[in-house]
Amino acid sequence: MAEPTRKHILVVDDEPAIVTTYTAILKQAGYAVSSAMSGSEALVKLEKSFDLLLCDMSLEEEHSGLEVVAAARARNPHIACVILTGYPDADLQAQAERLQA
């Protein structure tokens, strides 16, 4: 009997501790996990197929989390996306909700 395919998750955050923590928890739960420490790195990794994107909204590099989500959706309209932030903002929330439509 063939093994079921593991879901592949991309974790994007510019804080190493966040990436390490999410990666460890998700791998322990049985997921295949890749990570990126910047928006630019995430855009390169998104050339591969992922089932879920966990992305910080406020990345320190040149690409915001919203740009990463938009690029992920352009490549794979069915990818599930979760935007993470420690600094909620109503305008950014509205932008994120428009991306989910």
PDB file of C-alpha atoms in Angstrom:
ATOM      1  CA  MET A   1       0.000   0.000   0.000  1.00  0.00           C
ATOM      2  CA  ALA A   2       1.370   3.409  -0.981  1.00  0.00           C
ATOM      3  CA  GLU A   3       2.036   5.963   1.706  1.00  0.00           C
ATOM      4  CA  PRO A   4      -0.205   9.048   1.598  1.00  0.00           C
ATOM      5  CA  THR A   5       1.543  12.141   0.281  1.00  0.00           C
ATOM      6  CA  ARG A   6       2.597  14.485   3.066  1.00  0.00           C
ATOM      7  CA  LYS A   7       1.351  18.053   2.852  1.00  0.00           C
ATOM      8  CA  HIS A   8       4.135  20.529   2.095  1.00  0.00           C
ATOM      9  CA  ILE A   9       4.212  23.814   4.013  1.00  0.00           C
ATOM     10  CA  LEU A  10       6.326  26.929   3.403  1.00  0.00           C
ATOM     11  CA  VAL A  11       7.059  28.990   6.529  1.00  0.00           C
ATOM     12  CA  VAL A  12       8.204  32.572   5.861  1.00  0.00           C
ATOM     13  CA  ASP A  13       9.412  34.865   8.645  1.00  0.00           C
ATOM     14  CA  ASP A  14      12.434  37.088   9.168  1.00  0.00           C
ATOM     15  CA  GLU A  15      12.730  36.039  12.824  1.00  0.00           C
ATOM     16  CA  PRO A  16      14.881  32.892  13.081  1.00  0.00           C
ATOM     17  CA  ALA A  17      13.219  31.753  16.327  1.00  0.00           C
ATOM     18  CA  ILE A  18       9.767  31.861  14.708  1.00  0.00           C
ATOM     19  CA  VAL A  19      10.925  29.855  11.684  1.00  0.00           C
ATOM     20  CA  THR A  20      12.691  27.298  13.871  1.00  0.00           C
ATOM     21  CA  THR A  21       9.691  26.880  16.179  1.00  0.00           C
ATOM     22  CA  TYR A  22       7.060  26.511  13.438  1.00  0.00           C
ATOM     23  CA  THR A  23       9.308  24.196  11.441  1.00  0.00           C
ATOM     24  CA  ALA A  24       9.947  21.905  14.419  1.00  0.00           C
ATOM     25  CA  ILE A  25       6.268  21.739  15.411  1.00  0.00           C
ATOM     26  CA  LEU A  26       5.057  21.081  11.864  1.00  0.00           C
ATOM     27  CA  LYS A  27       7.708  18.433  11.157  1.00  0.00           C
ATOM     28  CA  GLN A  28       6.853  16.692  14.410  1.00  0.00           C
ATOM     29  CA  ALA A  29       3.210  16.675  13.250  1.00  0.00           C
ATOM     30  CA  GLY A  30       4.304  14.874  10.078  1.00  0.00           C
ATOM     31  CA  TYR A  31       4.349  17.684   7.524  1.00  0.00           C
ATOM     32  CA  ALA A  32       7.072  18.339   4.958  1.00  0.00           C
ATOM     33  CA  VAL A  33       8.327  21.847   5.763  1.00  0.00           C
ATOM     34  CA  SER A  34      10.452  24.357   3.888  1.00  0.00           C
ATOM     35  CA  SER A  35      11.349  27.781   5.207  1.00  0.00           C
ATOM     36  CA  ALA A  36      12.412  31.195   3.983  1.00  0.00           C
ATOM     37  CA  MET A  37      13.864  34.073   5.976  1.00  0.00           C
ATOM     38  CA  SER A  38      12.900  36.818   3.507  1.00  0.00           C
ATOM     39  CA  GLY A  39      10.344  37.674   0.886  1.00  0.00           C
ATOM     40  CA  SER A  40      12.935  37.261  -1.850  1.00  0.00           C
ATOM     41  CA  GLU A  41      13.866  33.787  -0.648  1.00  0.00           C
ATOM     42  CA  ALA A  42      10.180  32.864  -0.397  1.00  0.00           C
ATOM     43  CA  LEU A  43       9.531  33.948  -3.995  1.00  0.00           C
ATOM     44  CA  VAL A  44      12.291  31.619  -5.190  1.00  0.00           C
ATOM     45  CA  LYS A  45      11.005  28.715  -3.096  1.00  0.00           C
ATOM     46  CA  LEU A  46       7.455  29.272  -4.371  1.00  0.00           C
ATOM     47  CA  GLU A  47       8.604  27.939  -7.736  1.00  0.00           C
ATOM     48  CA  LYS A  48       7.952  24.551  -6.080  1.00  0.00           C
ATOM     49  CA  SER A  49       4.454  23.412  -5.136  1.00  0.00           C
ATOM     50  CA  PHE A  50       3.154  23.934  -1.590  1.00  0.00           C
ATOM     51  CA  ASP A  51      -0.152  23.096   0.063  1.00  0.00           C
ATOM     52  CA  LEU A  52       0.067  25.836   2.704  1.00  0.00           C
ATOM     53  CA  LEU A  53       1.917  29.124   3.118  1.00  0.00           C
ATOM     54  CA  LEU A  54       2.488  30.522   6.614  1.00  0.00           C
ATOM     55  CA  CYS A  55       3.843  34.026   6.094  1.00  0.00           C
ATOM     56  CA  ASP A  56       4.722  36.939   8.339  1.00  0.00           C
ATOM     57  CA  MET A  57       3.092  40.135   7.123  1.00  0.00           C
ATOM     58  CA  SER A  58       5.981  42.403   8.112  1.00  0.00           C
ATOM     59  CA  LEU A  59       9.133  41.101   6.478  1.00  0.00           C
ATOM     60  CA  GLU A  60      12.245  43.257   6.775  1.00  0.00           C
ATOM     61  CA  GLU A  61      13.404  42.691   3.196  1.00  0.00           C
ATOM     62  CA  GLU A  62      12.116  44.317  -0.002  1.00  0.00           C
ATOM     63  CA  HIS A  63       8.994  42.122  -0.338  1.00  0.00           C
ATOM     64  CA  SER A  64       6.116  42.293   2.137  1.00  0.00           C
ATOM     65  CA  GLY A  65       4.182  39.279   3.314  1.00  0.00           C
ATOM     66  CA  LEU A  66       1.241  40.444   1.215  1.00  0.00           C
ATOM     67  CA  GLU A  67       3.445  40.409  -1.884  1.00  0.00           C
ATOM     68  CA  VAL A  68       4.544  36.864  -1.060  1.00  0.00           C
ATOM     69  CA  VAL A  69       0.911  35.756  -0.641  1.00  0.00           C
ATOM     70  CA  ALA A  70      -0.075  37.417  -3.927  1.00  0.00           C
ATOM     71  CA  ALA A  71       2.795  35.666  -5.728  1.00  0.00           C
ATOM     72  CA  ALA A  72       1.868  32.322  -4.151  1.00  0.00           C
ATOM     73  CA  ARG A  73      -1.734  32.739  -5.268  1.00  0.00           C
ATOM     74  CA  ALA A  74      -0.660  33.734  -8.785  1.00  0.00           C
ATOM     75  CA  ARG A  75       1.365  30.506  -9.078  1.00  0.00           C
ATOM     76  CA  ASN A  76      -1.169  28.275  -7.323  1.00  0.00           C
ATOM     77  CA  PRO A  77      -4.700  29.683  -6.855  1.00  0.00           C
ATOM     78  CA  HIS A  78      -5.572  26.754  -4.548  1.00  0.00           C
ATOM     79  CA  ILE A  79      -2.779  27.271  -2.009  1.00  0.00           C
ATOM     80  CA  ALA A  80      -4.016  27.902   1.521  1.00  0.00           C
ATOM     81  CA  CYS A  81      -2.407  31.014   3.032  1.00  0.00           C
ATOM     82  CA  VAL A  82      -2.136  32.113   6.645  1.00  0.00           C
ATOM     83  CA  ILE A  83      -0.772  35.592   7.287  1.00  0.00           C
ATOM     84  CA  LEU A  84       0.923  36.083  10.647  1.00  0.00           C
ATOM     85  CA  THR A  85       1.615  39.356  12.393  1.00  0.00           C
ATOM     86  CA  GLY A  86       2.506  40.662  15.805  1.00  0.00           C
ATOM     87  CA  TYR A  87       1.381  44.154  14.787  1.00  0.00           C
ATOM     88  CA  PRO A  88      -2.279  44.084  13.688  1.00  0.00           C
ATOM     89  CA  ASP A  89      -3.406  46.981  11.525  1.00  0.00           C
ATOM     90  CA  ALA A  90      -6.906  47.499  10.082  1.00  0.00           C
ATOM     91  CA  ASP A  91      -5.610  48.649   6.672  1.00  0.00           C
ATOM     92  CA  LEU A  92      -3.299  45.654   6.325  1.00  0.00           C
ATOM     93  CA  GLN A  93      -6.122  43.363   7.423  1.00  0.00           C
ATOM     94  CA  ALA A  94      -8.346  44.765   4.668  1.00  0.00           C
ATOM     95  CA  GLN A  95      -5.558  44.232   2.101  1.00  0.00           C
ATOM     96  CA  ALA A  96      -5.103  40.638   3.281  1.00  0.00           C
ATOM     97  CA  GLU A  97      -8.830  39.946   3.090  1.00  0.00           C
ATOM     98  CA  ARG A  98      -8.904  41.197  -0.529  1.00  0.00           C
ATOM     99  CA  LEU A  99      -6.168  38.667  -1.374  1.00  0.00           C
ATOM    100  CA  GLN A 100      -8.304  35.860   0.050  1.00  0.00           C
ATOM    101  CA  ALA A 101     -11.195  36.594  -2.305  1.00  0.00           C
TER     102      ALA A 101
END
